[in-house]
Short mmCIF file of C-alpha atoms in Angstrom, two decimals:
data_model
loop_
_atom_site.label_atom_id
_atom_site.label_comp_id
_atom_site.label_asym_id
_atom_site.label_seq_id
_atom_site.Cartn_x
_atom_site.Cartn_y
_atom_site.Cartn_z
CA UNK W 417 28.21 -1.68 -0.99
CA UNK W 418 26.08 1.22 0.53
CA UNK W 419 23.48 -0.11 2.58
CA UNK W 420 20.70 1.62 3.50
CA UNK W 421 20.06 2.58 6.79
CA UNK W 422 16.59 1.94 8.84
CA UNK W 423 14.94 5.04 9.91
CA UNK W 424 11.42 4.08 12.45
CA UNK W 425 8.63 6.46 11.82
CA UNK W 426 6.03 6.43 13.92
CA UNK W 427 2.54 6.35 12.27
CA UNK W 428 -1.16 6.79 14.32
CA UNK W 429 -1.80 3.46 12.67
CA UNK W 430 -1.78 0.38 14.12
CA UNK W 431 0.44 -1.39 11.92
CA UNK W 432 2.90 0.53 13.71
CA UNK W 433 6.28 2.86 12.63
CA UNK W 434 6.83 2.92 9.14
CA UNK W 435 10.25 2.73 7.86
CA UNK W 436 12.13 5.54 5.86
CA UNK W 437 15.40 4.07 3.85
CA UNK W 438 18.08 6.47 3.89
CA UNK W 439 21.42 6.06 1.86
CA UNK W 440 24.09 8.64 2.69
CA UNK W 441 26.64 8.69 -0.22
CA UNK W 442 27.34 9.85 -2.62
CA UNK W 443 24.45 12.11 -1.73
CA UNK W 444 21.47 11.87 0.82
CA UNK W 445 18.66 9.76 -0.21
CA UNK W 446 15.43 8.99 1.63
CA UNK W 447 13.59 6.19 0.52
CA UNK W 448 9.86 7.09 1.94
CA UNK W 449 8.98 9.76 4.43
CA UNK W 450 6.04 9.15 7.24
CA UNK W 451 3.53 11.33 7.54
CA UNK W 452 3.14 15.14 9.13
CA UNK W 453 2.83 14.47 12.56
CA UNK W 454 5.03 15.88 15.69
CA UNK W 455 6.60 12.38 16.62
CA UNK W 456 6.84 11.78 12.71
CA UNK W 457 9.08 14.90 12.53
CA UNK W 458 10.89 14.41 15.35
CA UNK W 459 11.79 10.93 14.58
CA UNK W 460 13.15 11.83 11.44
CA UNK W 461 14.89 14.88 12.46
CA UNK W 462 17.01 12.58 15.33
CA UNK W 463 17.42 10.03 12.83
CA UNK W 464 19.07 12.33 10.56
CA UNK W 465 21.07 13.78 13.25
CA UNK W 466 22.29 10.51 14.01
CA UNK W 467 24.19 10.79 10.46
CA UNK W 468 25.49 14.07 10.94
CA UNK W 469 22.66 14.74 8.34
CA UNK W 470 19.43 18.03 8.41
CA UNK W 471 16.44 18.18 6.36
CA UNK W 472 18.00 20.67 4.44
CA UNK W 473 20.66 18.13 3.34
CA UNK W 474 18.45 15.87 1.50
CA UNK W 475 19.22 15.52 -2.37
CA UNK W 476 16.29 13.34 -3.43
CA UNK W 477 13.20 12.12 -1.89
CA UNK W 478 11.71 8.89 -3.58
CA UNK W 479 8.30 7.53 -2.69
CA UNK W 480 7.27 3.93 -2.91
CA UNK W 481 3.80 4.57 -3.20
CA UNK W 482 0.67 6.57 -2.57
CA UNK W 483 -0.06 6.40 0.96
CA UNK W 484 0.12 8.80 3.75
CA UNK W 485 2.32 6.63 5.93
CA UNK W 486 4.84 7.03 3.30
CA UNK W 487 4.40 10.08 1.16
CA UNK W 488 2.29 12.28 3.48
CA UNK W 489 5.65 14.19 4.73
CA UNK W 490 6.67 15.29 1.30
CA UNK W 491 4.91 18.55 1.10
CA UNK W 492 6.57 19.38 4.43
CA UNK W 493 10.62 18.27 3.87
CA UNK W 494 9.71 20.46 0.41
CA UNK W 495 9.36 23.83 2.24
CA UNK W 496 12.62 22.74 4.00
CA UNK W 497 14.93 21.64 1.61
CA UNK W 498 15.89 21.62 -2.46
CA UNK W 499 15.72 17.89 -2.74
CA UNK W 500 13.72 16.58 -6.08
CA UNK W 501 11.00 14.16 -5.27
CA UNK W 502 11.17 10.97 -7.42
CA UNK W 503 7.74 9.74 -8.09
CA UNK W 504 6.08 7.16 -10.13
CA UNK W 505 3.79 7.72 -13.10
CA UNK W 506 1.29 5.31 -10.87
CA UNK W 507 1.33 8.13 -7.46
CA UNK W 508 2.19 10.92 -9.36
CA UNK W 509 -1.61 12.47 -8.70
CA UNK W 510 -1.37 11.26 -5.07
CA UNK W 511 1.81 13.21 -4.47
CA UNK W 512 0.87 16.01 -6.62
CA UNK W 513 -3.03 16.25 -4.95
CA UNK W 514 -3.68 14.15 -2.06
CA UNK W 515 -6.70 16.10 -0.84
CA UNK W 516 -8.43 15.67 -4.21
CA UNK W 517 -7.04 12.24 -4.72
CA UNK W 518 -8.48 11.16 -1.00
CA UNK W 519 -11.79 12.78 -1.37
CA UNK W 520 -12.91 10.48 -4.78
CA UNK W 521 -10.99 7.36 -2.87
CA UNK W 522 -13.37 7.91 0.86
CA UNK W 523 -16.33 8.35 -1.98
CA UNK W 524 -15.82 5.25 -3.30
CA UNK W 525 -15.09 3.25 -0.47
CA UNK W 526 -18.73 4.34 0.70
CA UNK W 527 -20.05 3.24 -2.38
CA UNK W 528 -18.59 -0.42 -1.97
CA UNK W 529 -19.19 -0.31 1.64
CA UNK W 530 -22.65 -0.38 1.08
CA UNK W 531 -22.89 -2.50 -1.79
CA UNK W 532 -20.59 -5.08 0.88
CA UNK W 533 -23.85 -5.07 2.63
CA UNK W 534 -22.83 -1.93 5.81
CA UNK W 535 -25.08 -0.40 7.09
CA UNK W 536 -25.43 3.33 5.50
CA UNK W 537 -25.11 5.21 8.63
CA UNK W 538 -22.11 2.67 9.52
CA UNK W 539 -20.22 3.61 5.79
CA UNK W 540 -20.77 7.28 6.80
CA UNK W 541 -19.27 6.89 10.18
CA UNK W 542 -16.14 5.63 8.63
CA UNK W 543 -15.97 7.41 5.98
CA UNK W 544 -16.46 10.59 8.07
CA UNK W 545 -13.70 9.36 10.09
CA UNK W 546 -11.17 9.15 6.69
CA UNK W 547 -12.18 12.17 5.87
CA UNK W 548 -8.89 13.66 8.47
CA UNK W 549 -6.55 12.47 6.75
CA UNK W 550 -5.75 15.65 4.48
CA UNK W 551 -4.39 16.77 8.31
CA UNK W 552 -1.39 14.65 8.16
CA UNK W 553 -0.61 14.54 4.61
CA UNK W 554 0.46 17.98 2.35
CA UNK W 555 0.90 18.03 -1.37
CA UNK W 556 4.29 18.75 -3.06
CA UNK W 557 4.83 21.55 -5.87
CA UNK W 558 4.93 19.90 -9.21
CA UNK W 559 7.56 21.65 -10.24
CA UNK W 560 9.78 19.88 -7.29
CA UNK W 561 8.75 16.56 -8.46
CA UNK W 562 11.00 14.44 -11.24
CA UNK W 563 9.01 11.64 -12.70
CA UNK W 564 10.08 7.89 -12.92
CA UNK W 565 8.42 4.61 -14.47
CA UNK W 566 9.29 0.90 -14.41
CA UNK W 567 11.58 1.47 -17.82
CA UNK W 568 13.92 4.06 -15.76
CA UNK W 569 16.38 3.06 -13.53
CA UNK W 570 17.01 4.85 -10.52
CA UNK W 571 20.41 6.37 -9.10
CA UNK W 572 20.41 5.56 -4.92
CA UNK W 573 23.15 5.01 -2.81
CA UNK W 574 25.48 5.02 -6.01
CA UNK W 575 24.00 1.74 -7.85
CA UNK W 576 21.54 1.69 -10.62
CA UNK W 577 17.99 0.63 -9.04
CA UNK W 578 15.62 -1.59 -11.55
CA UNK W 579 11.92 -0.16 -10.90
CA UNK W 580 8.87 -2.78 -10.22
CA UNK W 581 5.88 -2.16 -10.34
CA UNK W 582 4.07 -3.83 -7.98
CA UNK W 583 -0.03 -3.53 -7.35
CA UNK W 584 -1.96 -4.97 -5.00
CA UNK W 585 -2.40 -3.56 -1.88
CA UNK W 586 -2.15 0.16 -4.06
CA UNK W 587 -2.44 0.61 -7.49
CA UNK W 588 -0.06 3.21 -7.32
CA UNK W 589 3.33 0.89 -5.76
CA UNK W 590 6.88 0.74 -6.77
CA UNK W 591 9.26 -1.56 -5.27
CA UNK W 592 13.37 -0.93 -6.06
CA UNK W 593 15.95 -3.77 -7.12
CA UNK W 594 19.66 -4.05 -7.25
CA UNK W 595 20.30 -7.08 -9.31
CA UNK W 596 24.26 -6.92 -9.01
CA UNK W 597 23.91 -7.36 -5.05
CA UNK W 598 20.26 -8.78 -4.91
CA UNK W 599 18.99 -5.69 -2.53
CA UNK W 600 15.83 -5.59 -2.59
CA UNK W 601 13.15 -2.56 -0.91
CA UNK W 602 10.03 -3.79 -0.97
CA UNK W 603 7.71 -1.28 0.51
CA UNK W 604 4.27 -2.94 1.33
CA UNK W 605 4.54 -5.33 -1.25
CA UNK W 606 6.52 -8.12 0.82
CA UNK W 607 5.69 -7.98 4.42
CA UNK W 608 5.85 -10.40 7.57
CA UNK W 609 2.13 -10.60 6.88
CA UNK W 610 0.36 -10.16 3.83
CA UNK W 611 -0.58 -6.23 3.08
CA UNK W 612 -4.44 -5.14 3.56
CA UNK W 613 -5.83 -4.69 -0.40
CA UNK W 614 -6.69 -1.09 0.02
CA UNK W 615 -10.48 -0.85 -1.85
CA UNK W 616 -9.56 1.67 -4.69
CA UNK W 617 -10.88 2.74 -8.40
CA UNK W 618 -9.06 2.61 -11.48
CA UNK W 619 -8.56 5.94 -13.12
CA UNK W 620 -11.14 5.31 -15.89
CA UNK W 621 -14.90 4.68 -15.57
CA UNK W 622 -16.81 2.04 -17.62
CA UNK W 623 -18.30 2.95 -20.46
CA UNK W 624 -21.72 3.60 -18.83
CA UNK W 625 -19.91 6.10 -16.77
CA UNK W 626 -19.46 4.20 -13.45
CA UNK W 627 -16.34 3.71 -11.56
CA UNK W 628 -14.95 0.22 -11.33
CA UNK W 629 -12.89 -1.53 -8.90
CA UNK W 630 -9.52 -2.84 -8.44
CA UNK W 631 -9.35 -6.83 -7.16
CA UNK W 632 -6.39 -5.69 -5.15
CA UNK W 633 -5.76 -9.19 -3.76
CA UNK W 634 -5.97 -10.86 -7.28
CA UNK W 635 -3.72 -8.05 -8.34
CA UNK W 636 -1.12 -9.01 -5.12
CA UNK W 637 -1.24 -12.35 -5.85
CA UNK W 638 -0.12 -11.86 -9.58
CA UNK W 639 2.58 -9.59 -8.17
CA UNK W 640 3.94 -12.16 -5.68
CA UNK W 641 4.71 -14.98 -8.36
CA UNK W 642 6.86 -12.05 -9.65
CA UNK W 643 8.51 -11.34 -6.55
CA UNK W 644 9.21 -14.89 -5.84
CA UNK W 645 11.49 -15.64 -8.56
CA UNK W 646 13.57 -12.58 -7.71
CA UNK W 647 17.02 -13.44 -6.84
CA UNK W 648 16.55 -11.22 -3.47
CA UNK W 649 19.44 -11.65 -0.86
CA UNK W 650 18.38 -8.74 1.33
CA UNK W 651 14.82 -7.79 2.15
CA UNK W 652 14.30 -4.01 2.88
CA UNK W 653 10.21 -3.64 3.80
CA UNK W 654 8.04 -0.81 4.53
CA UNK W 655 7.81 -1.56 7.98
CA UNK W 656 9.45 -3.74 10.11
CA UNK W 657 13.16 -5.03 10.33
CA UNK W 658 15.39 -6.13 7.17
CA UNK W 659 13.78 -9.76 6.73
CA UNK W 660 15.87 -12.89 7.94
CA UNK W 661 13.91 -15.23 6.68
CA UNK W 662 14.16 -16.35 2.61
CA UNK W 663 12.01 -13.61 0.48
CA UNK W 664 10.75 -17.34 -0.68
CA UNK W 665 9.45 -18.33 2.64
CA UNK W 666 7.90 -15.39 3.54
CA UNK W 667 6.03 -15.48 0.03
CA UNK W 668 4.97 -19.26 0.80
CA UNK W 669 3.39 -18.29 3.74
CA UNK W 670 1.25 -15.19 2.80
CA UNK W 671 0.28 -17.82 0.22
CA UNK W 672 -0.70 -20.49 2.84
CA UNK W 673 -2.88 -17.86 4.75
CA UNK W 674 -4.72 -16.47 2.20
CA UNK W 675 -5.26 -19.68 0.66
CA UNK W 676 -6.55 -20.70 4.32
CA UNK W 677 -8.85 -17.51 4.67
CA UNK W 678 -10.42 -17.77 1.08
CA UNK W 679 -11.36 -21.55 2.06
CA UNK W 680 -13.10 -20.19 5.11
CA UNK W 681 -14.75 -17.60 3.19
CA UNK W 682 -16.00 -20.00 0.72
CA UNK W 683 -17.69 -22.26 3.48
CA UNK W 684 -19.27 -19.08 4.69
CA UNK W 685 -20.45 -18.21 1.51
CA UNK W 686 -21.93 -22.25 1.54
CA UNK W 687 -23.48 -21.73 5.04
CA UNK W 688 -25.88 -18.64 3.72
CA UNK W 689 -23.51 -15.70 4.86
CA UNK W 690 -24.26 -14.02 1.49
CA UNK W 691 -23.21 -10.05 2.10
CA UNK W 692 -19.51 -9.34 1.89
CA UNK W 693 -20.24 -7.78 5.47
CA UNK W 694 -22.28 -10.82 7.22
CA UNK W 695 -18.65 -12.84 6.52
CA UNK W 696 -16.41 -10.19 8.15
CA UNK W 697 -18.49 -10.27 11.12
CA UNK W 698 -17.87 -14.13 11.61
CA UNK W 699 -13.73 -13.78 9.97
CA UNK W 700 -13.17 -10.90 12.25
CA UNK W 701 -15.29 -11.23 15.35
CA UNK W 702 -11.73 -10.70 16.91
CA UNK W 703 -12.08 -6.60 15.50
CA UNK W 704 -14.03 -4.07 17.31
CA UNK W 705 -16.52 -2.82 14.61
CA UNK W 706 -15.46 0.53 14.37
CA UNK W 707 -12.19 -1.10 13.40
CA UNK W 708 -13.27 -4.03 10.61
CA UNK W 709 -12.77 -1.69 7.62
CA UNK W 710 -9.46 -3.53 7.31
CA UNK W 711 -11.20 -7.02 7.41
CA UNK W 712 -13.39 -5.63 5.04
CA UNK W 713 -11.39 -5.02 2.66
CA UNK W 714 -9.46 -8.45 3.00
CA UNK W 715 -12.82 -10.47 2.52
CA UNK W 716 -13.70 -8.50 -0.49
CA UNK W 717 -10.46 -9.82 -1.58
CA UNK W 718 -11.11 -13.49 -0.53
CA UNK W 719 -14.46 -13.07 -2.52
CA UNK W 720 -12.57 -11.67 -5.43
CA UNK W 721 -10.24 -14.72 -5.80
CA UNK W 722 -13.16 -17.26 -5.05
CA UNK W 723 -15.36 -15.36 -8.40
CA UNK W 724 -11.78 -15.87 -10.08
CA UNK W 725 -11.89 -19.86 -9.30
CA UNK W 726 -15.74 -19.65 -10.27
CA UNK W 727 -16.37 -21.05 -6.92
CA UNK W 728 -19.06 -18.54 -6.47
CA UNK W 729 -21.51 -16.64 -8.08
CA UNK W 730 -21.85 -12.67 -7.42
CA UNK W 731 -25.37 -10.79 -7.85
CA UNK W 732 -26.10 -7.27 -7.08
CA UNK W 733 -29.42 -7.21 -5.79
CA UNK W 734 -31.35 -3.39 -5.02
CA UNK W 735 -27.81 -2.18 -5.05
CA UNK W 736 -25.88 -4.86 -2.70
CA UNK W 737 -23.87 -7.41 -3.83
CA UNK W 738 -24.93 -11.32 -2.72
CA UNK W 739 -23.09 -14.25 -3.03
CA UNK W 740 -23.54 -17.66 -3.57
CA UNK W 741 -21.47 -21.31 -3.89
CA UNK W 742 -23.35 -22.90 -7.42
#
C-alpha cells in the first residue's frame, strides 16, 4: 500500500506549517502545495529532494480546497513543471482567479463585519490588512487545470480515491477516501481542533440582488455526522501529524467544544451582549484585537447554530444585526 508521505510547509499563519501529501509511485503526486513564500519553497524543494524527486518531476498537483495555505503555490510549481492540476468544480474559480476571487471575499467580510457590530474604521483595518494576500498566492493557467467532482474518482498513489465534498470551514473543500484500506486525507475538515468557519458568500445573490451568507459552522457540523460514520483507519489532515487517536474521538470532541462554546454564547446573548462583536470581546478576551477576526468568525457560527435551535432571535437594526434569547 503506498502511503503518502508528510511534507511540513511553513505558512505566516499561526496555525502553523501546513502539510503537502506526496505519493511517489507510480508517478509523483502532491496532495496540496503551501503558499509562495521563500521558506514555503524551500521546504518543498528539500522535501522533494529527500525523495530523489524536483519540481519538474511532479505529474499531478491536486488541491483540497481554496485557500492560500494550500493552493497559493500552484501558479508557481506551474511555470516549473508539466504536472496537471486536479481541481474541484467547488475551487475551480479560486485556483483559476484568486485575486478576483479574494477581492469580492475581503468585500464581504467588511460587510458582515460591520453588520457583527465592528467598528467601521476597525473592518477597514482588517480588511486592509487581507488585502496582501494576492502576494503569496498566483493563479494557474486554465488550460493546466483538469477538473474533478464528488462523482469522479481520483487516481493517487495507484488506488482509486472516492471524492467528498466537505463544506464548512470553505465552501469550496474536498476531502479524498480509499475505502479498500480506509485512508483517509482530510484537509481542514478533521483537525485536532475544530477548523475556523471562514465568513464567505455563496456564488448567487438573493433575488433582491444582495449577497448572502454561508452558516459555515452549521454547514461543518452537517459534514462531520458524515465523516463520522466513515470507516477511516488512517487520518491524513491538513496540518499536523497522521492522527492517533480514533477519527471517532476526535469528531466527539470538536462536538463537545462547540457544543460548550454555543452554550456560553447563548448565556451571553441572555446577559444583554446583543452584537455578534460585544460576545467575542468577552469569548476571546484571551486575543489581541487586531487578531479576533478568527473569534469572529467562530461566534458568528455559535450564533448561527443557536438561530438553528430557535434559541434566539436575530434583528438587523440601522444595518447591524442584534440578538436576543425569546
Amino acid at each position: 500500500m503506498n502511503q503518502p508521505i508528510r511534507l511540513e510547509l511553513p505558512t505566516p499563519f499561526s496555525i502553523g506549517s501546513v502539510n503537502g501529501w506526496l505519493f511517489t509511485d507510480p508517478e509523483p503526486i502532491l496532495v496540496d502545495c503551501g503558499q509562495k513564500t521563500d521558506n514555503c519553497i524551500n521546504a518543498l524543494v528539500n522535501g522533494l529532494a529527500e525523495h530523489g524527486l524536483k519540481i519538474a518531476d511532479l505529474k499531478k498537483v491536486i488541491i483540497t480546497h481554496g485557500h492560500v495555505d494550500h493552493a497559493g503555490l500552484s501558479g508557481y510549481l506551474a511555470k516549473r513543471c508539466d504536472a496537471e492540476f486536479w481541481v474541484s468544480d467547488l475551487c475551480w474559480d479560486w485556483v483559476a482567479d484568486p485575486l478576483g476571487m479574494w477581492h469580492k471575499r475581503t468585500d464581504f467580510m467588511h460587510d458582515v463585519a460591520i453588520k457583527g457590530g465592528i467598528a467601521p474604521e476597525t473592518a477597514a483595518a482588517i480588511t486592509a490588512r487581507m488585502k496582501d494576500m494576492n502576494l503569496i498566492w498566483d493563479a494557474v493557467p486554465v488550460d493546466r487545470m483538469v477538473r474533478f467532482t464528488s462523482r469522479n474518482k481520483l487516481q493517487i498513489g495507484g488506488d482509486r480515491w472516492d471524492v467528498i465534498e466537505a463544506p464548512g470551514h470553505s465552501s469550496t473543500q474536498t476531502c479524498f477516501f480509499e475505502p479498500n484500506s480506509g485512508r483517509l486525507i482530510s484537509a481542514d475538515m478533521l483537525l485536532p481542533i475544530a477548523p475556523v468557519p471562514v465568513i464567505e458568500r455563496y456564488p448567487d445573490e438573493d433575488k433582491n440582488g444582495n449577497a448572502v451568507r454561508i452558516p459555515g459552522l452549521s454547514q461543518f457540523m452537517d459534514s462531520l455526522k458524515l465523516f463520522y460514520d466513515l470507516n477511516a483507519t488512517t487520518v491524513y489532515p491538513g496540518h499536523g501529524p497522521v492522527f492517533k487517536d480514533p477519527h471517532r474521538v476526535v469528531i466527539d470532541r470538536q462536538r463537545d467544544r462547540i457544543a460548550m462554546r454555543k452554550e456560553q454564547c447563548l448565556e451571553l446573548v441572555k446577559n444583554g451582549k446583543q452584537l455578534a462583536n460585544e460576545i467575542v470581546d468577552v469569548m476571546y478576551a484571551h486575543f489581541p484585537p487586531e487578531s479576533r477576526i478568527t473569534g469572529f468568525a467562530m461566534v458568528i457560527g455559535y450564533l448561527d447554530l443557536l438561530l438553528d435551535e430557535d434559541a434566539i432571535i436575530q434583528e438587523e437594526v440601522d444595518g447591524i444585526w442584534r440578538f436576543s434569547a425569546p
